[in-house]
PDB file of C-alpha atoms in Angstrom:
ATOM      1  CA  MET N1137     -28.031  -3.307 -25.454  1.00 91.00           C
ATOM      2  CA  PRO N1138     -27.901   0.391 -24.539  1.00 93.00           C
ATOM      3  CA  ALA N1139     -24.522   1.915 -23.681  1.00 94.00           C
ATOM      4  CA  TRP N1140     -25.658   3.062 -20.243  1.00 95.00           C
ATOM      5  CA  LEU N1141     -26.506  -0.530 -19.327  1.00 95.00           C
ATOM      6  CA  ILE N1142     -23.066  -1.741 -20.430  1.00 95.00           C
ATOM      7  CA  TRP N1143     -21.399   0.971 -18.319  1.00 95.00           C
ATOM      8  CA  ALA N1144     -23.625   0.061 -15.352  1.00 95.00           C
ATOM      9  CA  ILE N1145     -22.668  -3.615 -15.651  1.00 96.00           C
ATOM     10  CA  VAL N1146     -18.972  -2.699 -15.889  1.00 95.00           C
ATOM     11  CA  SER N1147     -19.343  -0.498 -12.810  1.00 95.00           C
ATOM     12  CA  VAL N1148     -20.999  -3.280 -10.794  1.00 96.00           C
ATOM     13  CA  LEU N1149     -18.399  -5.850 -11.883  1.00 95.00           C
ATOM     14  CA  LEU N1150     -15.559  -3.515 -10.895  1.00 93.00           C
ATOM     15  CA  ALA N1151     -17.196  -2.846  -7.526  1.00 91.00           C
ATOM     16  CA  ILE N1152     -17.554  -6.597  -6.919  1.00 93.00           C
ATOM     17  CA  GLY N1153     -13.926  -7.051  -7.959  1.00 90.00           C
ATOM     18  CA  GLU N1154     -12.913  -4.421  -5.391  1.00 87.00           C
ATOM     19  CA  ILE N1155     -14.688  -6.362  -2.665  1.00 88.00           C
ATOM     20  CA  PHE N1156     -12.698  -9.495  -3.493  1.00 87.00           C
ATOM     21  CA  THR N1157      -9.304  -7.725  -3.658  1.00 82.00           C
ATOM     22  CA  PRO N1158      -8.821  -6.411  -0.118  1.00 70.00           C
ATOM     23  CA  GLY N1159      -6.169  -3.786   0.405  1.00 65.00           C
ATOM     24  CA  LEU N1160      -5.713  -2.981  -3.278  1.00 69.00           C
ATOM     25  CA  PHE N1161      -8.292  -0.157  -3.629  1.00 77.00           C
ATOM     26  CA  PHE N1162      -7.851   0.203  -7.344  1.00 82.00           C
ATOM     27  CA  LEU N1163     -11.039  -1.206  -8.820  1.00 88.00           C
ATOM     28  CA  GLY N1164     -13.334   0.865  -6.587  1.00 87.00           C
ATOM     29  CA  PRO N1165     -12.269   4.250  -7.966  1.00 89.00           C
ATOM     30  CA  VAL N1166     -12.440   2.871 -11.514  1.00 92.00           C
ATOM     31  CA  ALA N1167     -15.975   1.633 -10.744  1.00 93.00           C
ATOM     32  CA  LEU N1168     -16.892   5.205  -9.799  1.00 93.00           C
ATOM     33  CA  ALA N1169     -15.539   6.387 -13.138  1.00 94.00           C
ATOM     34  CA  ALA N1170     -17.633   3.766 -14.937  1.00 95.00           C
ATOM     35  CA  LEU N1171     -20.632   5.022 -12.989  1.00 95.00           C
ATOM     36  CA  THR N1172     -20.043   8.561 -14.258  1.00 96.00           C
ATOM     37  CA  SER N1173     -19.852   7.182 -17.793  1.00 96.00           C
ATOM     38  CA  THR N1174     -23.186   5.460 -17.134  1.00 96.00           C
ATOM     39  CA  VAL N1175     -24.722   8.860 -16.403  1.00 96.00           C
ATOM     40  CA  VAL N1176     -23.170  10.405 -19.531  1.00 96.00           C
ATOM     41  CA  ALA N1177     -24.502   7.527 -21.651  1.00 96.00           C
ATOM     42  CA  ALA N1178     -27.960   7.772 -20.055  1.00 95.00           C
ATOM     43  CA  LEU N1179     -28.046  11.495 -20.910  1.00 96.00           C
ATOM     44  CA  GLY N1180     -27.313  10.641 -24.544  1.00 94.00           C
ATOM     45  CA  GLY N1181     -23.631  11.550 -24.673  1.00 94.00           C
ATOM     46  CA  PRO N1182     -21.629  10.178 -27.612  1.00 96.00           C
ATOM     47  CA  ILE N1183     -19.359   7.161 -27.103  1.00 95.00           C
ATOM     48  CA  TRP N1184     -16.186   9.263 -27.408  1.00 97.00           C
ATOM     49  CA  LEU N1185     -17.393  11.474 -24.544  1.00 97.00           C
ATOM     50  CA  GLN N1186     -18.246   8.410 -22.449  1.00 95.00           C
ATOM     51  CA  ILE N1187     -14.728   7.061 -22.959  1.00 96.00           C
ATOM     52  CA  VAL N1188     -13.118  10.431 -22.179  1.00 96.00           C
ATOM     53  CA  VAL N1189     -15.204  10.765 -18.996  1.00 96.00           C
ATOM     54  CA  PHE N1190     -14.271   7.206 -18.011  1.00 96.00           C
ATOM     55  CA  GLY N1191     -10.554   7.791 -18.618  1.00 95.00           C
ATOM     56  CA  ALA N1192     -10.434  11.153 -16.858  1.00 95.00           C
ATOM     57  CA  GLY N1193     -12.618   9.872 -14.026  1.00 93.00           C
ATOM     58  CA  SER N1194     -10.430   6.797 -13.554  1.00 93.00           C
ATOM     59  CA  PHE N1195      -7.264   8.865 -13.517  1.00 93.00           C
ATOM     60  CA  ALA N1196      -8.712  11.397 -11.082  1.00 91.00           C
ATOM     61  CA  ALA N1197     -10.350   8.848  -8.786  1.00 88.00           C
ATOM     62  CA  VAL N1198      -7.279   6.622  -8.564  1.00 87.00           C
ATOM     63  CA  GLY N1199      -4.981   9.624  -8.161  1.00 89.00           C
ATOM     64  CA  LEU N1200      -7.074  11.276  -5.461  1.00 88.00           C
ATOM     65  CA  LEU N1201      -8.892   8.493  -3.616  1.00 83.00           C
ATOM     66  CA  ARG N1202      -6.312   5.700  -3.617  1.00 78.00           C
ATOM     67  CA  PRO N1203      -3.651   7.610  -1.614  1.00 82.00           C
ATOM     68  CA  ILE N1204      -6.266   8.534   0.984  1.00 82.00           C
ATOM     69  CA  ALA N1205      -7.460   4.946   1.262  1.00 76.00           C
ATOM     70  CA  ARG N1206      -3.921   3.554   1.481  1.00 74.00           C
ATOM     71  CA  ARG N1207      -3.132   5.923   4.361  1.00 74.00           C
ATOM     72  CA  HIS N1208      -6.095   4.504   6.251  1.00 70.00           C
ATOM     73  CA  LEU N1209      -4.956   0.899   5.720  1.00 68.00           C
ATOM     74  CA  LYS N1210      -1.970   1.329   8.028  1.00 66.00           C
ATOM     75  CA  MET N1211      -2.486   1.526  11.749  1.00 57.00           C
ATOM     76  CA  PRO N1212      -1.149   4.789  13.171  1.00 62.00           C
ATOM     77  CA  HIS N1213       2.149   4.379  15.006  1.00 58.00           C
ATOM     78  CA  ALA N1214       0.646   5.701  18.249  1.00 61.00           C
ATOM     79  CA  LEU N1215      -1.958   2.909  18.319  1.00 65.00           C
ATOM     80  CA  ARG N1216       0.443   0.029  17.732  1.00 65.00           C
ATOM     81  CA  THR N1217       1.508  -2.093  20.655  1.00 69.00           C
ATOM     82  CA  GLY N1218       4.032  -4.853  21.249  1.00 75.00           C
ATOM     83  CA  ALA N1219       6.417  -5.779  18.464  1.00 75.00           C
ATOM     84  CA  ALA N1220       4.295  -3.948  15.869  1.00 75.00           C
ATOM     85  CA  ALA N1221       5.118  -0.667  17.637  1.00 77.00           C
ATOM     86  CA  LEU N1222       8.800  -1.187  16.808  1.00 84.00           C
ATOM     87  CA  GLU N1223       8.261  -1.330  13.043  1.00 87.00           C
ATOM     88  CA  GLY N1224       9.595   1.884  11.550  1.00 87.00           C
ATOM     89  CA  ALA N1225      11.685   2.660  14.643  1.00 90.00           C
ATOM     90  CA  LYS N1226      15.325   3.698  14.370  1.00 94.00           C
ATOM     91  CA  ALA N1227      17.991   1.371  15.751  1.00 96.00           C
ATOM     92  CA  ILE N1228      21.753   1.542  16.271  1.00 96.00           C
ATOM     93  CA  VAL N1229      23.920  -1.417  15.289  1.00 97.00           C
ATOM     94  CA  LEU N1230      25.828  -2.816  18.304  1.00 97.00           C
ATOM     95  CA  GLN N1231      27.289  -5.876  16.547  1.00 97.00           C
ATOM     96  CA  ARG N1232      27.698  -6.175  12.788  1.00 97.00           C
ATOM     97  CA  VAL N1233      24.344  -7.057  11.211  1.00 97.00           C
ATOM     98  CA  ASP N1234      24.126  -9.135   8.050  1.00 95.00           C
ATOM     99  CA  GLY N1235      21.798 -11.770   6.586  1.00 93.00           C
ATOM    100  CA  ARG N1236      22.745 -14.291   9.307  1.00 94.00           C
ATOM    101  CA  GLY N1237      22.452 -12.118  12.395  1.00 94.00           C
ATOM    102  CA  GLY N1238      23.705  -9.299  14.560  1.00 96.00           C
ATOM    103  CA  LEU N1239      22.657  -7.057  17.426  1.00 97.00           C
ATOM    104  CA  VAL N1240      20.912  -3.672  17.482  1.00 97.00           C
ATOM    105  CA  LYS N1241      19.662  -1.266  20.129  1.00 96.00           C
ATOM    106  CA  ILE N1242      16.042  -0.189  19.703  1.00 94.00           C
ATOM    107  CA  GLY N1243      14.719   2.354  22.160  1.00 87.00           C
ATOM    108  CA  GLY N1244      17.131   1.341  24.918  1.00 89.00           C
ATOM    109  CA  GLU N1245      16.692  -2.423  24.431  1.00 91.00           C
ATOM    110  CA  GLU N1246      19.058  -4.816  22.706  1.00 95.00           C
ATOM    111  CA  TRP N1247      17.540  -6.963  19.991  1.00 95.00           C
ATOM    112  CA  SER N1248      18.933  -9.702  17.806  1.00 95.00           C
ATOM    113  CA  ALA N1249      18.776  -8.540  14.216  1.00 96.00           C
ATOM    114  CA  ARG N1250      19.195  -9.574  10.606  1.00 95.00           C
ATOM    115  CA  SER N1251      19.388  -7.408   7.525  1.00 95.00           C
ATOM    116  CA  TYR N1252      16.103  -7.254   5.641  1.00 93.00           C
ATOM    117  CA  MET N1253      17.947  -7.767   2.362  1.00 91.00           C
ATOM    118  CA  PRO N1254      20.129 -10.872   2.811  1.00 86.00           C
ATOM    119  CA  ASP N1255      23.094  -9.412   0.904  1.00 91.00           C
ATOM    120  CA  GLU N1256      23.293  -6.200   2.983  1.00 93.00           C
ATOM    121  CA  ALA N1257      25.515  -5.733   6.022  1.00 95.00           C
ATOM    122  CA  PHE N1258      25.717  -2.904   8.557  1.00 97.00           C
ATOM    123  CA  ASP N1259      28.742  -2.058  10.694  1.00 96.00           C
ATOM    124  CA  VAL N1260      28.756  -1.041  14.353  1.00 97.00           C
ATOM    125  CA  GLY N1261      27.335   2.439  14.937  1.00 96.00           C
ATOM    126  CA  THR N1262      25.213   2.516  11.786  1.00 95.00           C
ATOM    127  CA  GLU N1263      21.674   3.841  12.204  1.00 96.00           C
ATOM    128  CA  VAL N1264      19.128   1.504  10.634  1.00 96.00           C
ATOM    129  CA  GLU N1265      15.350   1.262  10.505  1.00 94.00           C
ATOM    130  CA  VAL N1266      13.277  -1.677  11.711  1.00 94.00           C
ATOM    131  CA  VAL N1267      11.206  -3.089   8.859  1.00 92.00           C
ATOM    132  CA  GLN N1268       9.655  -6.036  10.633  1.00 90.00           C
ATOM    133  CA  ILE N1269       9.874  -8.100  13.789  1.00 91.00           C
ATOM    134  CA  GLN N1270      10.043 -11.874  13.311  1.00 91.00           C
ATOM    135  CA  GLY N1271       9.852 -13.594  16.662  1.00 90.00           C
ATOM    136  CA  ALA N1272      12.610 -11.999  18.729  1.00 90.00           C
ATOM    137  CA  THR N1273      14.602 -10.791  15.705  1.00 94.00           C
ATOM    138  CA  ALA N1274      14.378  -7.366  14.137  1.00 94.00           C
ATOM    139  CA  LEU N1275      14.743  -7.201  10.358  1.00 94.00           C
ATOM    140  CA  VAL N1276      16.501  -3.933   9.568  1.00 95.00           C
ATOM    141  CA  TYR N1277      17.589  -1.862   6.584  1.00 91.00           C
ATOM    142  CA  ARG N1278      19.208   1.490   6.024  1.00 89.00           C
TER     143      ARG N1278
END
């Protein structure tokens, strides 16, 4: 079996793997690198060059494309509505917050809160960040 065909099969398998792993965006850039190795092999490049092109292409594609793709996975803060709009917001602790409960002020409203990490606790006046909203409770951390 010619080397270019092996690289082409690897590229297709990686691309299919990317389709079935939503949100990861790791296999897609590596599939592009395998595709470049397919071209090198088709042009008659030696196996060591194919491997070097694959390695450098994988490193470059993952390093350059993955951060761009990951930024596009998150909805911009300005477009979020409801409880999702509060994620990432700053809050001030009004009553001590620990793993069992507490009270914080988020944007002028009082919310029940729990620490995101169960063993953490925040005293009154501490500025925290909202990680997630679960029902009517804000999960916060520092």
